[in-house]
Short mmCIF file of C-alpha atoms in Angstrom, two decimals:
data_model
loop_
_atom_site.label_atom_id
_atom_site.label_comp_id
_atom_site.label_asym_id
_atom_site.label_seq_id
_atom_site.Cartn_x
_atom_site.Cartn_y
_atom_site.Cartn_z
CA MET C 7 -8.95 4.03 -27.92
CA THR C 8 -6.60 1.57 -26.23
CA THR C 9 -7.63 -1.92 -25.21
CA THR C 10 -5.71 -4.34 -23.08
CA SER C 11 -7.37 -7.68 -23.72
CA THR C 12 -10.05 -9.43 -25.70
CA PRO C 13 -13.36 -8.58 -24.06
CA GLU C 14 -15.49 -11.32 -22.61
CA ALA C 15 -18.95 -10.80 -21.27
CA SER C 16 -18.60 -12.86 -18.14
CA GLU C 17 -14.92 -13.22 -17.23
CA PRO C 18 -12.53 -10.48 -18.41
CA GLU C 19 -9.04 -11.74 -19.09
CA PRO C 20 -6.06 -10.21 -17.28
CA THR C 21 -3.83 -7.76 -19.09
CA PRO C 22 -0.65 -9.31 -20.45
CA ALA C 23 2.31 -7.55 -18.86
CA PRO C 24 4.75 -5.86 -21.21
CA ALA C 25 8.38 -6.78 -20.94
CA SER C 26 10.12 -4.80 -18.27
CA SER C 27 13.10 -4.04 -20.45
CA THR C 28 11.16 -2.09 -23.04
CA ALA C 29 9.17 1.08 -23.00
CA PRO C 30 5.44 0.66 -22.44
CA GLU C 31 3.04 1.13 -25.31
CA PRO C 32 1.43 4.59 -25.45
CA GLY C 33 -1.69 4.67 -23.31
CA THR C 34 -0.73 1.63 -21.22
CA THR C 35 0.41 1.24 -17.65
CA PRO C 36 3.83 -0.34 -17.00
CA ALA C 37 3.94 -3.94 -15.98
CA PRO C 38 3.32 -4.70 -12.31
CA GLY C 39 6.53 -4.84 -10.36
CA THR C 40 8.35 -2.34 -12.58
CA THR C 41 9.29 1.26 -11.94
CA PRO C 42 10.16 4.00 -14.41
CA VAL C 43 13.76 4.93 -15.04
CA PRO C 44 13.67 8.74 -14.99
CA GLY C 45 14.38 10.33 -18.31
CA THR C 46 14.53 7.10 -20.31
CA GLY C 47 10.90 6.15 -20.84
CA THR C 48 11.76 2.56 -19.96
CA SER C 49 11.02 0.34 -17.02
CA ALA C 50 13.48 -1.39 -14.76
CA ALA C 51 12.88 -4.29 -12.44
CA ALA C 52 11.67 -3.18 -9.05
CA PRO C 53 11.60 -5.09 -5.76
CA GLY C 54 8.95 -7.81 -5.60
CA ARG C 55 5.35 -7.01 -4.81
CA ARG C 56 5.14 -5.97 -1.19
CA PHE C 57 1.51 -6.66 -0.20
CA GLY C 58 0.27 -10.20 0.36
CA LEU C 59 -3.41 -10.93 0.97
CA THR C 60 -3.14 -9.99 4.66
CA ALA C 61 -1.43 -6.65 3.98
CA ALA C 62 -3.77 -5.87 1.08
CA THR C 63 -6.83 -6.61 3.24
CA ALA C 64 -5.34 -4.45 6.01
CA LEU C 65 -4.82 -1.67 3.46
CA VAL C 66 -8.51 -1.83 2.48
CA MET C 67 -9.73 -2.02 6.08
CA GLY C 68 -7.24 0.58 7.27
CA ASN C 69 -8.32 3.06 4.62
CA ILE C 70 -12.03 2.39 5.13
CA ILE C 71 -11.91 2.43 8.94
CA GLY C 72 -10.12 5.70 9.34
CA GLY C 73 -11.60 8.84 10.80
CA GLY C 74 -15.09 8.31 9.41
CA ILE C 75 -16.40 5.85 11.96
CA PHE C 76 -15.06 7.95 14.85
CA THR C 77 -16.72 11.19 13.76
CA LEU C 78 -19.65 10.39 11.48
CA PRO C 79 -22.15 9.10 14.09
CA ALA C 80 -22.37 12.70 15.30
CA ALA C 81 -22.37 14.10 11.76
CA VAL C 82 -25.40 12.01 10.70
CA ALA C 83 -27.24 12.27 14.04
CA PRO C 84 -29.27 15.29 12.81
CA TYR C 85 -30.97 12.96 10.30
CA GLY C 86 -32.13 10.62 13.07
CA THR C 87 -31.96 6.83 13.16
CA VAL C 88 -32.84 6.74 9.46
CA SER C 89 -29.08 7.08 9.00
CA LEU C 90 -28.72 3.49 10.27
CA LEU C 91 -30.75 2.40 7.26
CA ALA C 92 -28.41 4.44 5.08
CA PHE C 93 -25.47 2.56 6.63
CA VAL C 94 -26.99 -0.79 5.63
CA VAL C 95 -27.64 0.42 2.07
CA LEU C 96 -24.07 1.68 1.80
CA SER C 97 -22.67 -1.57 3.11
CA VAL C 98 -24.42 -3.43 0.27
CA ALA C 99 -23.16 -0.85 -2.23
CA ALA C 100 -19.60 -1.12 -0.92
CA VAL C 101 -19.62 -4.92 -1.32
CA LEU C 102 -20.88 -4.51 -4.90
CA LEU C 103 -18.05 -2.06 -5.62
CA ALA C 104 -15.55 -4.50 -4.11
CA LEU C 105 -16.84 -7.21 -6.46
CA LEU C 106 -16.63 -4.77 -9.38
CA PHE C 107 -13.03 -3.78 -8.67
CA GLY C 108 -12.06 -7.43 -8.24
CA LYS C 109 -13.41 -8.20 -11.72
CA LEU C 110 -11.73 -5.18 -13.29
CA ALA C 111 -8.41 -5.96 -11.59
CA ARG C 112 -8.37 -9.33 -13.37
CA ARG C 113 -8.31 -7.44 -16.66
CA SER C 114 -5.74 -4.82 -15.60
CA PRO C 115 -3.79 -5.93 -12.49
CA VAL C 116 -1.67 -2.78 -12.36
CA THR C 117 -1.21 0.28 -10.17
CA GLY C 118 -3.77 3.05 -10.69
CA GLY C 119 -6.80 0.81 -11.30
CA LEU C 120 -9.57 3.41 -11.25
CA TYR C 121 -7.61 5.44 -13.79
CA VAL C 122 -6.69 2.46 -15.96
CA TYR C 123 -10.22 1.04 -16.32
CA PRO C 124 -11.89 4.14 -17.89
CA ARG C 125 -8.77 4.87 -19.94
CA ASP C 126 -8.74 1.41 -21.51
CA ALA C 127 -12.48 1.55 -22.24
CA PHE C 128 -13.06 5.15 -23.32
CA GLY C 129 -9.69 6.70 -24.05
CA PRO C 130 -7.26 9.11 -22.37
CA PHE C 131 -9.69 11.91 -21.54
CA ALA C 132 -11.95 9.61 -19.49
CA GLY C 133 -8.87 8.19 -17.80
CA PHE C 134 -7.61 11.66 -16.98
CA LEU C 135 -10.95 12.79 -15.52
CA SER C 136 -11.05 9.69 -13.32
CA ALA C 137 -7.44 10.16 -12.18
CA TRP C 138 -7.90 13.88 -11.54
CA SER C 139 -11.14 13.36 -9.63
CA TYR C 140 -9.68 10.53 -7.55
CA TRP C 141 -6.54 12.51 -6.80
CA THR C 142 -8.71 15.46 -5.76
CA MET C 143 -10.74 13.13 -3.55
CA CYS C 144 -7.53 11.87 -1.94
CA TRP C 145 -6.12 15.18 -0.84
CA VAL C 146 -9.54 16.54 0.14
CA SER C 147 -10.18 13.35 2.11
CA ILE C 148 -6.78 13.60 3.76
CA ALA C 149 -7.58 17.15 4.82
CA ALA C 150 -10.95 15.96 6.19
CA LEU C 151 -9.26 13.17 8.15
CA ALA C 152 -6.76 15.60 9.61
CA VAL C 153 -9.63 17.89 10.67
CA GLY C 154 -11.44 14.90 12.19
CA VAL C 155 -8.51 14.00 14.46
CA VAL C 156 -8.78 17.35 16.29
CA GLY C 157 -11.93 16.37 18.21
CA TYR C 158 -10.21 13.33 19.72
CA VAL C 159 -6.99 15.17 20.49
CA ASP C 160 -9.17 17.64 22.38
CA VAL C 161 -10.35 14.76 24.62
CA LEU C 162 -6.73 14.03 25.52
CA ILE C 163 -5.34 17.57 25.57
CA PRO C 164 -7.83 20.47 25.43
CA VAL C 165 -7.03 22.60 22.37
CA GLY C 166 -9.09 25.59 23.49
CA ASP C 167 -11.41 27.82 21.48
CA SER C 168 -8.76 29.40 19.29
CA LYS C 169 -8.69 28.50 15.60
CA VAL C 170 -4.90 28.42 15.53
CA VAL C 171 -4.26 25.43 17.82
CA PRO C 172 -6.82 23.10 16.16
CA ALA C 173 -5.40 24.05 12.75
CA LEU C 174 -1.87 23.21 13.94
CA VAL C 175 -3.06 19.85 15.29
CA ALA C 176 -4.69 19.04 11.95
CA LEU C 177 -1.54 20.03 10.06
CA ALA C 178 0.63 17.84 12.31
CA ALA C 179 -1.74 14.90 11.70
CA LEU C 180 -1.32 15.45 7.95
CA TRP C 181 2.45 15.91 7.75
CA LEU C 182 3.60 13.09 10.05
CA PRO C 183 2.18 10.32 7.80
CA ALA C 184 3.36 12.21 4.73
CA ALA C 185 6.90 12.18 6.09
CA ALA C 186 6.63 8.47 6.96
CA ASN C 187 5.60 7.62 3.39
CA PHE C 188 9.00 8.62 2.07
CA ALA C 189 10.39 5.54 3.87
CA GLY C 190 8.74 3.27 1.28
CA THR C 191 5.73 1.05 0.63
CA ARG C 192 7.16 -1.88 2.59
CA TYR C 193 6.81 0.17 5.77
CA VAL C 194 3.38 1.44 4.73
CA GLY C 195 2.14 -2.18 4.64
CA ALA C 196 3.54 -2.93 8.09
CA VAL C 197 2.02 0.22 9.58
CA GLN C 198 -1.35 -0.62 8.04
CA ILE C 199 -1.44 -4.10 9.61
CA VAL C 200 -0.55 -2.79 13.07
CA SER C 201 -2.89 0.23 12.96
CA THR C 202 -5.76 -1.89 11.60
CA VAL C 203 -5.51 -4.32 14.51
CA LEU C 204 -5.25 -1.46 17.02
CA LYS C 205 -8.51 0.08 15.85
CA PHE C 206 -10.51 -2.95 14.70
CA VAL C 207 -10.44 -4.77 18.04
CA PRO C 208 -11.54 -1.83 20.28
CA LEU C 209 -14.26 -0.80 17.81
CA LEU C 210 -15.60 -4.33 17.66
CA LEU C 211 -15.62 -4.49 21.46
CA VAL C 212 -17.57 -1.24 21.71
CA GLY C 213 -19.99 -2.43 19.04
CA THR C 214 -20.68 -5.72 20.83
CA ILE C 215 -20.39 -4.91 24.55
CA GLY C 216 -22.17 -1.61 24.02
CA LEU C 217 -25.28 -3.43 22.77
CA PHE C 218 -25.89 -4.65 26.36
CA PHE C 219 -26.02 -1.05 27.69
CA ILE C 220 -28.29 0.50 25.06
CA ASP C 221 -31.15 2.74 26.19
CA THR C 222 -33.73 2.86 23.39
CA ASP C 223 -34.85 6.34 24.51
CA ASN C 224 -31.48 7.67 23.31
CA TYR C 225 -32.19 6.88 19.67
CA GLY C 226 -34.49 9.86 19.19
CA PRO C 227 -36.78 10.28 16.17
CA PHE C 228 -36.50 7.99 13.15
CA ASN C 229 -36.38 10.92 10.71
CA ALA C 230 -35.29 14.17 12.33
CA SER C 231 -34.31 15.91 9.09
CA GLY C 232 -37.70 17.28 8.04
CA GLU C 233 -37.23 15.72 4.59
CA SER C 234 -38.96 12.70 3.12
CA THR C 235 -37.55 9.36 4.24
CA PRO C 236 -35.97 8.59 0.81
CA GLY C 237 -34.47 12.09 0.77
CA ALA C 238 -33.10 11.69 4.29
CA VAL C 239 -31.60 8.28 3.44
CA ALA C 240 -29.94 9.72 0.32
CA ALA C 241 -28.57 12.75 2.19
CA ALA C 242 -27.26 10.63 5.08
CA ALA C 243 -25.77 8.11 2.66
CA ALA C 244 -23.91 10.85 0.78
CA LEU C 245 -22.33 11.93 4.05
CA LEU C 246 -21.66 8.36 5.18
CA LEU C 247 -19.98 7.40 1.90
CA TYR C 248 -16.91 9.15 3.26
CA SER C 249 -16.60 6.34 5.79
CA PHE C 250 -16.55 3.72 3.00
CA LEU C 251 -14.02 5.42 0.76
CA GLY C 252 -11.08 3.06 0.52
CA VAL C 253 -12.93 0.01 -0.82
CA GLU C 254 -10.88 0.54 -3.99
CA SER C 255 -7.51 0.63 -2.18
CA ALA C 256 -6.33 -2.80 -3.33
CA ALA C 257 -7.31 -2.02 -6.94
CA VAL C 258 -5.45 1.30 -6.92
CA SER C 259 -2.38 -0.41 -5.42
CA ALA C 260 -2.63 -3.56 -7.56
CA GLY C 261 0.94 -3.11 -8.75
CA GLU C 262 2.09 -3.68 -5.16
CA VAL C 263 -0.14 -6.72 -4.49
CA LYS C 264 1.08 -10.29 -4.91
CA ASP C 265 -1.06 -12.31 -7.37
CA PRO C 266 -3.34 -9.29 -8.00
CA GLU C 267 -5.73 -11.18 -10.30
CA ARG C 268 -6.92 -13.14 -7.26
CA ASN C 269 -5.90 -11.11 -4.21
CA VAL C 270 -7.26 -7.69 -5.23
CA GLY C 271 -10.81 -9.03 -5.33
CA ARG C 272 -10.38 -11.09 -2.17
CA ALA C 273 -8.82 -8.25 -0.20
CA SER C 274 -11.51 -5.81 -1.37
CA ILE C 275 -14.37 -8.09 -0.34
CA LEU C 276 -12.87 -9.27 2.97
CA GLY C 277 -11.84 -5.75 4.01
CA THR C 278 -15.22 -4.29 3.07
CA LEU C 279 -17.27 -6.96 4.87
CA ALA C 280 -15.21 -6.67 8.07
CA SER C 281 -15.45 -2.88 7.97
CA ALA C 282 -19.21 -2.94 7.36
CA LEU C 283 -19.71 -5.25 10.35
CA VAL C 284 -17.78 -2.92 12.65
CA TYR C 285 -19.54 0.15 11.25
CA ILE C 286 -23.08 -1.13 11.73
CA LEU C 287 -22.51 -2.56 15.20
CA GLY C 288 -20.58 0.49 16.35
CA THR C 289 -23.10 3.02 15.07
CA VAL C 290 -26.06 1.15 16.55
CA ALA C 291 -24.23 1.10 19.90
CA VAL C 292 -23.28 4.79 19.82
CA PHE C 293 -26.83 5.87 18.92
CA GLY C 294 -28.18 3.83 21.83
CA LEU C 295 -25.57 4.93 24.38
CA VAL C 296 -25.49 8.70 23.80
CA PRO C 297 -28.72 10.74 24.00
CA HIS C 298 -29.69 12.11 20.60
CA LYS C 299 -29.41 15.78 21.58
CA GLU C 300 -25.93 15.23 23.01
CA LEU C 301 -24.82 13.15 20.04
CA VAL C 302 -25.67 15.94 17.60
CA GLU C 303 -23.26 18.24 19.44
CA SER C 304 -20.56 15.64 20.17
CA GLY C 305 -17.04 16.09 18.83
CA ALA C 306 -15.98 12.56 19.84
CA PRO C 307 -19.06 10.29 19.85
CA PHE C 308 -17.25 7.01 20.51
CA ALA C 309 -15.49 8.53 23.51
CA ASP C 310 -18.87 9.66 24.85
CA ALA C 311 -20.28 6.17 24.24
CA VAL C 312 -17.50 4.44 26.20
CA ASN C 313 -17.86 6.94 29.04
CA SER C 314 -21.55 6.04 29.15
CA ILE C 315 -20.63 2.35 29.59
CA ALA C 316 -17.71 2.69 32.00
CA GLY C 317 -18.58 5.87 33.85
CA GLY C 318 -16.05 8.63 34.43
CA SER C 319 -13.71 9.64 31.63
CA TRP C 320 -11.01 6.95 31.44
CA GLY C 321 -12.86 4.90 28.83
CA GLY C 322 -13.25 7.91 26.60
CA THR C 323 -9.55 8.65 26.95
CA VAL C 324 -8.68 5.14 25.76
CA ILE C 325 -10.99 5.42 22.74
CA ALA C 326 -9.56 8.85 21.97
CA LEU C 327 -6.06 7.33 21.89
CA VAL C 328 -7.30 4.56 19.59
CA ALA C 329 -9.01 7.11 17.35
CA VAL C 330 -5.92 9.28 17.01
CA ALA C 331 -3.75 6.24 16.18
CA SER C 332 -6.41 4.99 13.77
CA ILE C 333 -6.75 8.24 11.86
CA VAL C 334 -3.01 8.75 11.63
CA GLY C 335 -2.63 5.16 10.37
CA CYS C 336 -5.41 5.77 7.86
CA LEU C 337 -3.66 8.91 6.66
CA ASN C 338 -0.56 6.79 6.15
CA GLY C 339 -2.43 4.61 3.63
CA TRP C 340 -4.31 7.46 1.94
CA VAL C 341 -1.13 9.43 1.32
CA LEU C 342 0.23 6.39 -0.53
CA LEU C 343 -2.92 6.08 -2.67
CA SER C 344 -2.88 9.80 -3.42
CA ALA C 345 0.56 9.40 -5.01
CA GLN C 346 -0.13 6.17 -6.92
CA MET C 347 -3.06 7.37 -9.03
CA PRO C 348 -1.28 10.38 -10.59
CA TYR C 349 1.83 8.18 -10.94
CA ALA C 350 -0.07 5.85 -13.27
CA ALA C 351 -1.48 8.79 -15.26
CA ALA C 352 1.92 10.50 -15.45
CA ARG C 353 3.37 7.35 -17.00
CA ASP C 354 0.96 7.95 -19.91
CA GLY C 355 1.76 11.67 -20.14
CA LEU C 356 -1.64 12.63 -18.66
CA PHE C 357 -0.21 14.14 -15.45
CA PRO C 358 2.91 16.27 -15.08
CA ALA C 359 6.06 14.14 -15.44
CA ALA C 360 7.19 14.90 -11.87
CA PHE C 361 4.42 12.61 -10.54
CA ALA C 362 6.07 9.60 -12.25
CA ARG C 363 9.35 9.88 -10.34
CA VAL C 364 9.76 7.07 -7.85
CA GLY C 365 12.13 7.17 -4.88
CA LYS C 366 14.21 4.33 -3.46
CA GLY C 367 11.35 3.23 -1.23
CA GLY C 368 9.02 2.73 -4.19
CA VAL C 369 6.85 5.77 -3.39
CA PRO C 370 6.28 8.59 -5.93
CA GLY C 371 7.72 11.34 -3.75
CA PHE C 372 6.44 14.34 -5.68
CA GLY C 373 2.89 12.99 -5.47
CA VAL C 374 3.19 12.70 -1.69
CA LEU C 375 4.53 16.23 -1.43
CA ALA C 376 1.86 17.70 -3.72
CA THR C 377 -0.92 16.01 -1.74
CA ALA C 378 0.45 17.27 1.58
CA VAL C 379 0.77 20.84 0.30
CA LEU C 380 -2.74 20.93 -1.19
CA GLY C 381 -4.21 19.35 1.95
CA THR C 382 -2.45 22.02 4.01
CA LEU C 383 -4.00 24.80 1.94
CA LEU C 384 -7.46 23.29 2.30
CA ILE C 385 -7.12 22.96 6.08
CA VAL C 386 -5.94 26.55 6.41
CA VAL C 387 -8.75 27.91 4.22
CA ASN C 388 -11.45 25.99 6.08
CA TYR C 389 -10.23 26.95 9.54
CA ALA C 390 -9.91 30.55 8.45
CA ASP C 391 -13.55 30.43 7.34
CA ASP C 392 -15.60 28.37 9.81
CA PRO C 393 -14.01 25.38 11.58
CA ASP C 394 -17.40 24.17 12.83
CA THR C 395 -18.50 23.31 9.28
CA ALA C 396 -15.09 22.37 7.87
CA PHE C 397 -15.48 18.63 8.32
CA ARG C 398 -18.97 18.45 6.80
CA VAL C 399 -17.99 20.55 3.77
CA LEU C 400 -14.85 18.49 3.14
CA VAL C 401 -16.75 15.22 3.48
CA LEU C 402 -19.43 16.19 0.96
CA VAL C 403 -16.88 17.41 -1.61
CA THR C 404 -15.05 14.11 -1.14
CA THR C 405 -18.29 12.23 -1.80
CA PHE C 406 -18.66 13.82 -5.23
CA THR C 407 -15.04 13.52 -6.32
CA GLY C 408 -14.87 9.94 -5.03
CA CYS C 409 -18.00 8.83 -6.88
CA VAL C 410 -16.83 10.04 -10.30
CA PRO C 411 -14.11 7.32 -10.62
CA TYR C 412 -16.60 4.73 -9.26
CA LEU C 413 -19.11 5.79 -11.91
CA LEU C 414 -16.57 5.66 -14.74
CA SER C 415 -15.19 2.30 -13.59
CA ALA C 416 -18.68 0.78 -13.51
CA ALA C 417 -19.33 2.23 -16.98
CA ALA C 418 -16.06 0.69 -18.20
CA GLN C 419 -17.16 -2.75 -16.99
CA LEU C 420 -20.53 -2.33 -18.71
CA TYR C 421 -18.66 -1.41 -21.88
CA TRP C 422 -16.51 -4.55 -21.76
CA LEU C 423 -19.56 -6.70 -21.10
CA ALA C 424 -21.41 -5.11 -24.05
CA ARG C 425 -18.44 -5.87 -26.30
CA GLY C 426 -18.36 -9.56 -25.33
CA THR C 427 -18.60 -11.90 -28.29
CA ARG C 428 -21.75 -13.99 -28.32
CA GLU C 429 -20.04 -17.38 -28.57
CA ARG C 430 -18.02 -16.70 -25.40
CA VAL C 431 -20.91 -15.56 -23.21
CA ARG C 432 -21.97 -17.66 -20.25
CA PRO C 433 -25.53 -16.51 -19.41
CA ALA C 434 -25.22 -16.95 -15.63
CA GLY C 435 -21.91 -15.09 -15.52
CA LEU C 436 -23.22 -12.35 -17.79
CA VAL C 437 -26.30 -11.73 -15.61
CA ARG C 438 -24.16 -11.65 -12.46
CA ASP C 439 -21.58 -9.25 -13.89
CA LEU C 440 -24.23 -7.00 -15.45
CA LEU C 441 -26.05 -6.84 -12.12
CA VAL C 442 -22.88 -5.92 -10.19
CA ALA C 443 -21.78 -3.29 -12.72
CA GLY C 444 -25.27 -1.84 -13.22
CA LEU C 445 -26.02 -1.52 -9.51
CA SER C 446 -22.55 -0.05 -8.87
CA PHE C 447 -23.24 2.58 -11.52
CA ALA C 448 -26.71 3.31 -10.09
CA PHE C 449 -25.40 3.57 -6.50
CA SER C 450 -22.63 5.96 -7.59
CA PHE C 451 -25.10 8.15 -9.46
CA TRP C 452 -27.52 8.14 -6.51
CA LEU C 453 -24.77 9.16 -4.08
CA ILE C 454 -23.68 12.04 -6.31
CA ALA C 455 -27.28 13.27 -6.37
CA GLY C 456 -27.56 12.90 -2.59
CA ALA C 457 -24.43 14.95 -1.92
CA GLY C 458 -26.45 18.14 -2.44
CA TYR C 459 -26.14 21.15 -4.70
CA ALA C 460 -23.25 22.77 -2.82
CA ALA C 461 -21.08 19.64 -2.85
CA VAL C 462 -21.80 18.92 -6.53
CA TYR C 463 -21.06 22.56 -7.39
CA GLN C 464 -17.76 22.63 -5.49
CA GLY C 465 -16.78 19.15 -6.67
CA THR C 466 -17.52 20.08 -10.29
CA LEU C 467 -15.26 23.10 -9.97
CA PHE C 468 -12.45 20.85 -8.70
CA LEU C 469 -13.09 18.46 -11.60
CA PHE C 470 -13.24 21.07 -14.36
CA ALA C 471 -10.13 22.78 -13.02
CA GLY C 472 -8.20 19.81 -14.38
CA ILE C 473 -9.31 20.28 -18.00
CA PRO C 474 -6.70 22.98 -18.80
CA VAL C 475 -4.05 20.64 -17.39
CA TYR C 476 -5.21 17.86 -19.72
CA VAL C 477 -5.35 20.19 -22.73
CA TRP C 478 -1.82 21.44 -22.11
CA LEU C 479 -0.31 17.99 -21.52
CA ARG C 480 -2.04 16.37 -24.49
CA GLY C 481 -1.13 19.28 -26.73
CA ARG C 482 2.52 19.04 -25.74
CA GLN C 483 2.47 15.25 -26.10
CA GLU C 484 0.87 15.24 -29.56
CA GLY C 485 3.04 18.14 -30.66
CA ALA C 486 6.15 16.19 -29.71
CA ASP C 487 4.81 13.08 -31.48
CA GLY C 488 4.05 15.13 -34.60
CA ALA C 489 7.49 16.72 -34.59
CA SER C 490 9.11 13.28 -34.26
CA GLY C 491 7.04 12.01 -37.19
CA GLU C 492 7.99 14.98 -39.38
CA THR C 493 11.68 14.50 -38.56
CA ALA C 494 11.46 10.82 -39.50
CA VAL C 495 9.77 11.63 -42.81
CA GLU C 496 12.39 14.28 -43.65
CA GLY C 497 15.17 11.78 -42.82
CA ARG C 498 13.69 9.19 -45.16
CA ALA C 499 13.30 11.80 -47.92
CA ASP C 500 16.95 12.84 -47.55
CA ALA C 501 18.01 9.21 -47.72
CA VAL C 502 16.05 8.68 -50.95
CA ALA C 503 17.54 11.84 -52.45
#
């Protein structure tokens, strides 16, 4: 088991950065601001951290406010207005997770946070499971986002009833941001700021102006699911969690953030609060502007809501343009995150070595390529099966695979708090941190349960598929370490002789 700092029950200390001119210790992540030198096992100085507080907050908001808000009002409409309650519950949970990741980032302010935290607490296997699950969530989520953009493209340019054209639109939405990522993380930050402004302002306007045009008859029944109210809230929340994925973006990209011990937590909380405000206002407005029966069948609910306010179709066209730009910008950020998590694990020998190769722009290029290829396969398979259910299936699988790293990260924080020495405990801080970590763990567990049997089954298959990869990589790694040790012993024996 590897630890990175002396545990404290109320205020974990940041990880001391290893010198950039030496190889990192086994089981540790390289120092922030360093990149691997291929084939040497050492780190070389990289360009300075690229994300200030503004860019880091934009990364969090941009990855949270992606395709989810534009498509999920229709996806949760079958549950009724009880889904609004689920949105409020999730907003609280997301803020708790933001607080949790801010605390953990103070201990380990390095790239790959949700992999690093379980690894440091429980060892390499827990770290691998978290990294594998998060990576799976990334490329499944990217595929879901690409599928979600099709409904808004159809508002601008009808794609017809064929499966081929929508699939091609989804693939184009996936590969354009993937290609842009090869330009480097500096450009990713700039794109995130611009795309976040472009989508935040129109959504906030719809969420505020739309409140003056609400017709309460449009809301429909409180619970239209036929389940109990707690069951309906849990099921809606599991689907809505997709729209909050990204709260961890600053923690995963901590190696790119300036002053990560302070700014990761700040960016996570600010980005989450702003996103939650837009989500709740926007969803309340959409539910009140579009009749319930029409909302259930809508492929672009925000476009329908704006048309209800403005009349005609021009308002919906504008929102459709914003949605397409928003989702493509969100894909830009998610592609980056999908490469950074396996990069951190590959540095420890827990992912194939190709994932640790970094290009001139600071982006692990193989990770970007692997994510794009896997996302392509998932899009093709789902459109070949049933495109009408593709988005819902992808979202629920993403819920499971996204909650596993949340669960393990919360457990890691509980572990560090339990290890705190009694003389260093501040009671108020201990209670606060225990409450944040415990509720984060409980929320993650509850969301996994609410995802449903099919999503848990499919997500578990994705998760367990990584075990042979771990076994092979660890076996090779330990075999090489053993061979090196035997060679050293033989050399010393020869010298004695």
